[in-house]
Amino acid sequence: MIRIGILGYGNLGRGVECAVRQADDMTLTAVFTRRNPDSVQILTDGAPVCSAQDILKYKDDIDVLIICGGSATDLPVQTPEYVRSFNVIDSFDTHAKIPQHFANVDKAAKESGKIGMISIGWDPGMFSLNRVYANAVLPQGKDYTFWGKGVSQGHSDAIRRIDGVADARQYTIPVPASLEAVRNGDAPELSTREKHTRECFVVAEEGADLARIEKEIKEMPNYFADYDTTVHFITQEELNTNHSGIPHGGFVIRSGNTGWNNEHKHIIEYRLKLDSNPEFTASVLTAYARAAYRMNAEGMCGCKTAFDVAPAYLCQQSGEELRKQML
Amino acid sequence: MIRIGILGYGNLGRGVECAVRQADDMTLTAVFTRRNPDSVQILTDGAPVCSAQDILKYKDDIDVLIICGGSATDLPVQTPEYVRSFNVIDSFDTHAKIPQHFANVDKAAKESGKIGMISIGWDPGMFSLNRVYANAVLPQGKDYTFWGKGVSQGHSDAIRRIDGVADARQYTIPVPASLEAVRNGDAPELSTREKHTRECFVVAEEGADLARIEKEIKEMPNYFADYDTTVHFITQEELNTNHSGIPHGGFVIRSGNTGWNNEHKHIIEYRLKLDSNPEFTASVLTAYARAAYRMNAEGMCGCKTAFDVAPAYLCQQSGEELRKQML
């Protein structure tokens, strides 16, 4: 059994707990939290909730620590720190800062002889893998990534900060005609506006100026100004009933050509349709925890990304079973 | 530069030649044929066409030999034989015989210290990879593979063997309603008939009994009897004009659940839409030739499948570039 520790018990940590339950070859050793452990109720019978301060006491009881913190301030500190004592996995998703994060984790992991697997999830993660495979197979071509339909936490937060807004939920939606053009192999050049629309469900405070709120949303730089944005005012009850889920997903498409004169077109499309963004991310983290355990058992160490992991390491099945069942 | 040899110059060999041309880090050393080399005209300036009998003379001039033979009789002999002298890649696709082929190639490759990469292409190959990734991430779920719309060579050949048929082309087509049900997460149980239809374009010989031909096609066991089959009689000219391409493709979909009580649904879909089946297969072979070269240079040997290859080995770019551009 692979002994798993979870650091951080929000939506992502809870998702990892559920994914570990589905894995016959894994067991949850403990959940670590920065909150008062007595205030945190987990789902798994028999697994303790411990203070993050005590985590090093579990050094010999945990094979892989799955770090479920945020990319802004938690992971840049936690991942290099804990890879000194554990094999670790994170979902670091600040694209521009990945090279620096990789360097920090790699240095610490090589010193400790552990594996630090970073930027695991669906984007970065499964989407990145599909970009790499598709580029390797079709070197002459063009990449497209569409996100949605799904809830953007960052955009929802931005709306909530507007004066007079009580609550809000924002959906990112691919533009169907653009998606079709890409699938047809037209290889279009698409502007930001042509790729996605944004749909906002807003609960206004009583007496708030709705026209002003709508204008502020639609003109907000970076977040909304470059998009066709729709704003719906609804009640808190409607928001709670119809928009409480955290769905997401999207498309990675490569349109490429082969042939002596590039005369043949090919489309490679990868699509995710996810009911729960954090639970899916957690499921990817958990599969890569298996890989980290096995790769470290074979003597590998250092910082790794999904690009460095042979797919066979992710599965419970042996190589022989995989070849028989899935090849 | 990675020095590539091609063994066998049919549609697949020609496709590899085109793919090598697109790869800045590869050069074509020679094409080997069992035909009279003087009768074979290739596209690449300066690369010789040689007799397959002379191939061992090129042992030190070729880094990876891409074997472009057929799975029925060529590859079971050629791959274990040539891996004694070269790193080799093949597209062995007789699913039931993969374990035996793997064992034969593995034994020879371990003795020679070379890599023999087998069953590379899109199915087996890219489709297999997507089955493995999706199963690793969503262990609770159901797999679906749909093929088409595309030309099935085996089914076209079966029609051509019917008395009174001059020529034929058969398309395999996924049933749209079944595809939609899978995408919606309904996780349906689908019979053979519910997954695919078969459409046949047939050129009859003059005076042939069309009703008898249509009946023989539709009732042919294994090939057509279990499917809803449509037969169109057309002229040879129409066949040549409208059905001379070799398109193919398909869908690998996994429908799975996460959550403490499996309460959330997720759909992972991988789709290929290919103008040229052999050229796309050849492009996959060529990317894996790069991986075989690099993995062997790092000291690895033995038989490998796509499951054993970390994605980073497939790309020309360095790990640093991949993390920056594609993660």
mmCIF file with all atom_site columns, C-alpha atoms in Angstrom, chain B residues 125-262:
data_model
loop_
_atom_site.group_PDB
_atom_site.id
_atom_site.type_symbol
_atom_site.label_atom_id
_atom_site.label_alt_id
_atom_site.label_comp_id
_atom_site.label_asym_id
_atom_site.label_entity_id
_atom_site.label_seq_id
_atom_site.pdbx_PDB_ins_code
_atom_site.Cartn_x
_atom_site.Cartn_y
_atom_site.Cartn_z
_atom_site.occupancy
_atom_site.B_iso_or_equiv
_atom_site.pdbx_formal_charge
_atom_site.auth_seq_id
_atom_site.auth_comp_id
_atom_site.auth_asym_id
_atom_site.auth_atom_id
_atom_site.pdbx_PDB_model_num
ATOM 1   C CA . GLY B 1 125 ? -0.627  3.976   -30.045 1.00 0.00 ? 125 GLY B CA 1
ATOM 2   C CA . MET B 1 126 ? -2.204  7.348   -29.319 1.00 0.00 ? 126 MET B CA 1
ATOM 3   C CA . PHE B 1 127 ? -5.584  5.745   -28.543 1.00 0.00 ? 127 PHE B CA 1
ATOM 4   C CA . SER B 1 128 ? -3.915  3.285   -26.139 1.00 0.00 ? 128 SER B CA 1
ATOM 5   C CA . LEU B 1 129 ? -2.134  6.139   -24.378 1.00 0.00 ? 129 LEU B CA 1
ATOM 6   C CA . ASN B 1 130 ? -5.407  7.933   -23.888 1.00 0.00 ? 130 ASN B CA 1
ATOM 7   C CA . ARG B 1 131 ? -7.027  4.802   -22.479 1.00 0.00 ? 131 ARG B CA 1
ATOM 8   C CA . VAL B 1 132 ? -4.180  4.504   -19.960 1.00 0.00 ? 132 VAL B CA 1
ATOM 9   C CA . TYR B 1 133 ? -4.167  8.155   -18.892 1.00 0.00 ? 133 TYR B CA 1
ATOM 10  C CA . ALA B 1 134 ? -7.948  8.272   -18.562 1.00 0.00 ? 134 ALA B CA 1
ATOM 11  C CA . ASN B 1 135 ? -8.078  5.027   -16.570 1.00 0.00 ? 135 ASN B CA 1
ATOM 12  C CA . ALA B 1 136 ? -5.313  6.236   -14.259 1.00 0.00 ? 136 ALA B CA 1
ATOM 13  C CA . VAL B 1 137 ? -7.129  9.500   -13.557 1.00 0.00 ? 137 VAL B CA 1
ATOM 14  C CA . LEU B 1 138 ? -10.666 8.096   -13.391 1.00 0.00 ? 138 LEU B CA 1
ATOM 15  C CA . PRO B 1 139 ? -10.370 4.538   -12.026 1.00 0.00 ? 139 PRO B CA 1
ATOM 16  C CA . GLN B 1 140 ? -14.165 4.352   -11.578 1.00 0.00 ? 140 GLN B CA 1
ATOM 17  C CA . GLY B 1 141 ? -15.561 4.534   -15.091 1.00 0.00 ? 141 GLY B CA 1
ATOM 18  C CA . LYS B 1 142 ? -16.211 3.052   -18.478 1.00 0.00 ? 142 LYS B CA 1
ATOM 19  C CA . ASP B 1 143 ? -14.180 3.137   -21.715 1.00 0.00 ? 143 ASP B CA 1
ATOM 20  C CA . TYR B 1 144 ? -15.504 3.676   -25.213 1.00 0.00 ? 144 TYR B CA 1
ATOM 21  C CA . THR B 1 145 ? -13.635 3.567   -28.503 1.00 0.00 ? 145 THR B CA 1
ATOM 22  C CA . PHE B 1 146 ? -15.356 4.628   -31.716 1.00 0.00 ? 146 PHE B CA 1
ATOM 23  C CA . TRP B 1 147 ? -13.579 4.404   -35.065 1.00 0.00 ? 147 TRP B CA 1
ATOM 24  C CA . GLY B 1 148 ? -14.228 6.584   -38.092 1.00 0.00 ? 148 GLY B CA 1
ATOM 25  C CA . LYS B 1 149 ? -15.393 8.075   -40.150 1.00 0.00 ? 149 LYS B CA 1
ATOM 26  C CA . GLY B 1 150 ? -12.712 6.246   -42.060 1.00 0.00 ? 150 GLY B CA 1
ATOM 27  C CA . VAL B 1 151 ? -11.740 3.714   -44.651 1.00 0.00 ? 151 VAL B CA 1
ATOM 28  C CA . SER B 1 152 ? -11.270 0.152   -43.444 1.00 0.00 ? 152 SER B CA 1
ATOM 29  C CA . GLN B 1 153 ? -8.835  -1.621  -45.749 1.00 0.00 ? 153 GLN B CA 1
ATOM 30  C CA . GLY B 1 154 ? -9.815  -5.068  -44.459 1.00 0.00 ? 154 GLY B CA 1
ATOM 31  C CA . HIS B 1 155 ? -13.526 -4.519  -45.069 1.00 0.00 ? 155 HIS B CA 1
ATOM 32  C CA . SER B 1 156 ? -12.879 -3.012  -48.514 1.00 0.00 ? 156 SER B CA 1
ATOM 33  C CA . ASP B 1 157 ? -10.805 -6.080  -49.400 1.00 0.00 ? 157 ASP B CA 1
ATOM 34  C CA . ALA B 1 158 ? -13.564 -8.410  -48.176 1.00 0.00 ? 158 ALA B CA 1
ATOM 35  C CA . ILE B 1 159 ? -16.059 -6.768  -50.550 1.00 0.00 ? 159 ILE B CA 1
ATOM 36  C CA . ARG B 1 160 ? -13.613 -6.991  -53.467 1.00 0.00 ? 160 ARG B CA 1
ATOM 37  C CA . ARG B 1 161 ? -13.428 -10.754 -53.020 1.00 0.00 ? 161 ARG B CA 1
ATOM 38  C CA . ILE B 1 162 ? -17.172 -11.107 -53.794 1.00 0.00 ? 162 ILE B CA 1
ATOM 39  C CA . ASP B 1 163 ? -17.945 -12.487 -57.236 1.00 0.00 ? 163 ASP B CA 1
ATOM 40  C CA . GLY B 1 164 ? -18.967 -9.707  -59.626 1.00 0.00 ? 164 GLY B CA 1
ATOM 41  C CA . VAL B 1 165 ? -17.255 -6.881  -57.690 1.00 0.00 ? 165 VAL B CA 1
ATOM 42  C CA . ALA B 1 166 ? -14.624 -4.917  -59.599 1.00 0.00 ? 166 ALA B CA 1
ATOM 43  C CA . ASP B 1 167 ? -13.656 -2.472  -56.835 1.00 0.00 ? 167 ASP B CA 1
ATOM 44  C CA . ALA B 1 168 ? -14.933 -1.248  -53.465 1.00 0.00 ? 168 ALA B CA 1
ATOM 45  C CA . ARG B 1 169 ? -14.366 1.160   -50.618 1.00 0.00 ? 169 ARG B CA 1
ATOM 46  C CA . GLN B 1 170 ? -15.849 0.718   -47.133 1.00 0.00 ? 170 GLN B CA 1
ATOM 47  C CA . TYR B 1 171 ? -16.300 3.439   -44.505 1.00 0.00 ? 171 TYR B CA 1
ATOM 48  C CA . THR B 1 172 ? -16.734 2.761   -40.797 1.00 0.00 ? 172 THR B CA 1
ATOM 49  C CA . ILE B 1 173 ? -18.929 5.452   -39.194 1.00 0.00 ? 173 ILE B CA 1
ATOM 50  C CA . PRO B 1 174 ? -19.717 5.997   -35.493 1.00 0.00 ? 174 PRO B CA 1
ATOM 51  C CA . VAL B 1 175 ? -23.445 6.185   -34.674 1.00 0.00 ? 175 VAL B CA 1
ATOM 52  C CA . PRO B 1 176 ? -24.005 9.863   -33.734 1.00 0.00 ? 176 PRO B CA 1
ATOM 53  C CA . ALA B 1 177 ? -26.698 9.186   -31.106 1.00 0.00 ? 177 ALA B CA 1
ATOM 54  C CA . SER B 1 178 ? -24.486 6.675   -29.277 1.00 0.00 ? 178 SER B CA 1
ATOM 55  C CA . LEU B 1 179 ? -21.539 9.074   -29.350 1.00 0.00 ? 179 LEU B CA 1
ATOM 56  C CA . GLU B 1 180 ? -23.759 11.788  -27.867 1.00 0.00 ? 180 GLU B CA 1
ATOM 57  C CA . ALA B 1 181 ? -25.060 9.485   -25.124 1.00 0.00 ? 181 ALA B CA 1
ATOM 58  C CA . VAL B 1 182 ? -21.476 8.653   -24.132 1.00 0.00 ? 182 VAL B CA 1
ATOM 59  C CA . ARG B 1 183 ? -20.464 12.319  -24.181 1.00 0.00 ? 183 ARG B CA 1
ATOM 60  C CA . ASN B 1 184 ? -23.430 13.193  -21.989 1.00 0.00 ? 184 ASN B CA 1
ATOM 61  C CA . GLY B 1 185 ? -22.155 10.815  -19.339 1.00 0.00 ? 185 GLY B CA 1
ATOM 62  C CA . ASP B 1 186 ? -25.053 8.365   -19.700 1.00 0.00 ? 186 ASP B CA 1
ATOM 63  C CA . ALA B 1 187 ? -22.490 5.495   -19.707 1.00 0.00 ? 187 ALA B CA 1
ATOM 64  C CA . PRO B 1 188 ? -24.693 3.350   -21.988 1.00 0.00 ? 188 PRO B CA 1
ATOM 65  C CA . GLU B 1 189 ? -24.141 -0.342  -22.740 1.00 0.00 ? 189 GLU B CA 1
ATOM 66  C CA . LEU B 1 190 ? -23.718 -0.395  -26.526 1.00 0.00 ? 190 LEU B CA 1
ATOM 67  C CA . SER B 1 191 ? -23.975 -3.371  -28.855 1.00 0.00 ? 191 SER B CA 1
ATOM 68  C CA . THR B 1 192 ? -21.770 -3.668  -31.945 1.00 0.00 ? 192 THR B CA 1
ATOM 69  C CA . ARG B 1 193 ? -24.693 -2.458  -34.085 1.00 0.00 ? 193 ARG B CA 1
ATOM 70  C CA . GLU B 1 194 ? -25.269 0.558   -31.845 1.00 0.00 ? 194 GLU B CA 1
ATOM 71  C CA . LYS B 1 195 ? -21.665 1.751   -32.058 1.00 0.00 ? 195 LYS B CA 1
ATOM 72  C CA . HIS B 1 196 ? -20.879 1.819   -35.781 1.00 0.00 ? 196 HIS B CA 1
ATOM 73  C CA . THR B 1 197 ? -22.541 1.704   -39.184 1.00 0.00 ? 197 THR B CA 1
ATOM 74  C CA . ARG B 1 198 ? -20.812 0.582   -42.375 1.00 0.00 ? 198 ARG B CA 1
ATOM 75  C CA . GLU B 1 199 ? -21.152 2.328   -45.717 1.00 0.00 ? 199 GLU B CA 1
ATOM 76  C CA . CYS B 1 200 ? -19.938 0.591   -48.876 1.00 0.00 ? 200 CYS B CA 1
ATOM 77  C CA . PHE B 1 201 ? -19.223 2.065   -52.304 1.00 0.00 ? 201 PHE B CA 1
ATOM 78  C CA . VAL B 1 202 ? -19.084 -0.756  -54.819 1.00 0.00 ? 202 VAL B CA 1
ATOM 79  C CA . VAL B 1 203 ? -18.133 -0.912  -58.498 1.00 0.00 ? 203 VAL B CA 1
ATOM 80  C CA . ALA B 1 204 ? -19.866 -3.954  -60.026 1.00 0.00 ? 204 ALA B CA 1
ATOM 81  C CA . GLU B 1 205 ? -18.643 -5.801  -63.094 1.00 0.00 ? 205 GLU B CA 1
ATOM 82  C CA . GLU B 1 206 ? -20.797 -5.404  -66.182 1.00 0.00 ? 206 GLU B CA 1
ATOM 83  C CA . GLY B 1 207 ? -23.951 -7.512  -65.983 1.00 0.00 ? 207 GLY B CA 1
ATOM 84  C CA . ALA B 1 208 ? -23.368 -8.541  -62.356 1.00 0.00 ? 208 ALA B CA 1
ATOM 85  C CA . ASP B 1 209 ? -26.377 -9.276  -60.139 1.00 0.00 ? 209 ASP B CA 1
ATOM 86  C CA . LEU B 1 210 ? -26.457 -6.214  -57.888 1.00 0.00 ? 210 LEU B CA 1
ATOM 87  C CA . ALA B 1 211 ? -29.118 -7.566  -55.515 1.00 0.00 ? 211 ALA B CA 1
ATOM 88  C CA . ARG B 1 212 ? -27.034 -10.698 -54.898 1.00 0.00 ? 212 ARG B CA 1
ATOM 89  C CA . ILE B 1 213 ? -23.865 -8.646  -54.257 1.00 0.00 ? 213 ILE B CA 1
ATOM 90  C CA . GLU B 1 214 ? -25.688 -6.374  -51.810 1.00 0.00 ? 214 GLU B CA 1
ATOM 91  C CA . LYS B 1 215 ? -27.111 -9.388  -49.973 1.00 0.00 ? 215 LYS B CA 1
ATOM 92  C CA . GLU B 1 216 ? -23.714 -11.089 -49.793 1.00 0.00 ? 216 GLU B CA 1
ATOM 93  C CA . ILE B 1 217 ? -22.143 -7.970  -48.333 1.00 0.00 ? 217 ILE B CA 1
ATOM 94  C CA . LYS B 1 218 ? -24.846 -7.367  -45.754 1.00 0.00 ? 218 LYS B CA 1
ATOM 95  C CA . GLU B 1 219 ? -24.867 -10.980 -44.571 1.00 0.00 ? 219 GLU B CA 1
ATOM 96  C CA . MET B 1 220 ? -21.093 -11.485 -44.444 1.00 0.00 ? 220 MET B CA 1
ATOM 97  C CA . PRO B 1 221 ? -20.312 -12.815 -40.952 1.00 0.00 ? 221 PRO B CA 1
ATOM 98  C CA . ASN B 1 222 ? -17.919 -10.821 -38.685 1.00 0.00 ? 222 ASN B CA 1
ATOM 99  C CA . TYR B 1 223 ? -17.422 -8.131  -41.330 1.00 0.00 ? 223 TYR B CA 1
ATOM 100 C CA . PHE B 1 224 ? -20.981 -6.843  -41.910 1.00 0.00 ? 224 PHE B CA 1
ATOM 101 C CA . ALA B 1 225 ? -23.714 -9.074  -40.449 1.00 0.00 ? 225 ALA B CA 1
ATOM 102 C CA . ASP B 1 226 ? -23.612 -7.405  -37.012 1.00 0.00 ? 226 ASP B CA 1
ATOM 103 C CA . TYR B 1 227 ? -23.864 -3.877  -38.446 1.00 0.00 ? 227 TYR B CA 1
ATOM 104 C CA . ASP B 1 228 ? -26.383 -1.699  -40.234 1.00 0.00 ? 228 ASP B CA 1
ATOM 105 C CA . THR B 1 229 ? -24.784 -1.612  -43.651 1.00 0.00 ? 229 THR B CA 1
ATOM 106 C CA . THR B 1 230 ? -25.538 0.609   -46.623 1.00 0.00 ? 230 THR B CA 1
ATOM 107 C CA . VAL B 1 231 ? -24.428 -0.341  -50.131 1.00 0.00 ? 231 VAL B CA 1
ATOM 108 C CA . HIS B 1 232 ? -24.096 2.156   -52.993 1.00 0.00 ? 232 HIS B CA 1
ATOM 109 C CA . PHE B 1 233 ? -23.246 1.014   -56.504 1.00 0.00 ? 233 PHE B CA 1
ATOM 110 C CA . ILE B 1 234 ? -21.140 3.579   -58.327 1.00 0.00 ? 234 ILE B CA 1
ATOM 111 C CA . THR B 1 235 ? -18.851 3.743   -61.358 1.00 0.00 ? 235 THR B CA 1
ATOM 112 C CA . GLN B 1 236 ? -15.102 3.184   -61.187 1.00 0.00 ? 236 GLN B CA 1
ATOM 113 C CA . GLU B 1 237 ? -14.685 6.817   -62.195 1.00 0.00 ? 237 GLU B CA 1
ATOM 114 C CA . GLU B 1 238 ? -16.795 8.011   -59.240 1.00 0.00 ? 238 GLU B CA 1
ATOM 115 C CA . LEU B 1 239 ? -14.842 5.728   -56.917 1.00 0.00 ? 239 LEU B CA 1
ATOM 116 C CA . ASN B 1 240 ? -11.546 7.123   -58.155 1.00 0.00 ? 240 ASN B CA 1
ATOM 117 C CA . THR B 1 241 ? -12.735 10.731  -57.958 1.00 0.00 ? 241 THR B CA 1
ATOM 118 C CA . ASN B 1 242 ? -14.569 10.705  -54.626 1.00 0.00 ? 242 ASN B CA 1
ATOM 119 C CA . HIS B 1 243 ? -13.120 7.805   -52.645 1.00 0.00 ? 243 HIS B CA 1
ATOM 120 C CA . SER B 1 244 ? -9.411  7.613   -53.377 1.00 0.00 ? 244 SER B CA 1
ATOM 121 C CA . GLY B 1 245 ? -8.263  9.086   -50.036 1.00 0.00 ? 245 GLY B CA 1
ATOM 122 C CA . ILE B 1 246 ? -7.376  7.093   -46.935 1.00 0.00 ? 246 ILE B CA 1
ATOM 123 C CA . PRO B 1 247 ? -9.009  9.158   -44.177 1.00 0.00 ? 247 PRO B CA 1
ATOM 124 C CA . HIS B 1 248 ? -9.603  7.730   -40.727 1.00 0.00 ? 248 HIS B CA 1
ATOM 125 C CA . GLY B 1 249 ? -9.878  8.692   -37.085 1.00 0.00 ? 249 GLY B CA 1
ATOM 126 C CA . GLY B 1 250 ? -12.111 8.089   -34.134 1.00 0.00 ? 250 GLY B CA 1
ATOM 127 C CA . PHE B 1 251 ? -12.804 8.746   -30.497 1.00 0.00 ? 251 PHE B CA 1
ATOM 128 C CA . VAL B 1 252 ? -11.529 7.387   -27.188 1.00 0.00 ? 252 VAL B CA 1
ATOM 129 C CA . ILE B 1 253 ? -13.886 8.425   -24.407 1.00 0.00 ? 253 ILE B CA 1
ATOM 130 C CA . ARG B 1 254 ? -13.823 7.613   -20.726 1.00 0.00 ? 254 ARG B CA 1
ATOM 131 C CA . SER B 1 255 ? -16.855 8.404   -18.629 1.00 0.00 ? 255 SER B CA 1
ATOM 132 C CA . GLY B 1 256 ? -16.009 8.302   -14.931 1.00 0.00 ? 256 GLY B CA 1
ATOM 133 C CA . ASN B 1 257 ? -17.041 9.410   -11.484 1.00 0.00 ? 257 ASN B CA 1
ATOM 134 C CA . THR B 1 258 ? -15.395 11.039  -8.502  1.00 0.00 ? 258 THR B CA 1
ATOM 135 C CA . GLY B 1 259 ? -16.546 12.137  -5.065  1.00 0.00 ? 259 GLY B CA 1
ATOM 136 C CA . TRP B 1 260 ? -17.091 10.320  -1.785  1.00 0.00 ? 260 TRP B CA 1
ATOM 137 C CA . ASN B 1 261 ? -20.227 8.687   -3.215  1.00 0.00 ? 261 ASN B CA 1
ATOM 138 C CA . ASN B 1 262 ? -19.236 8.892   -6.902  1.00 0.00 ? 262 ASN B CA 1
#
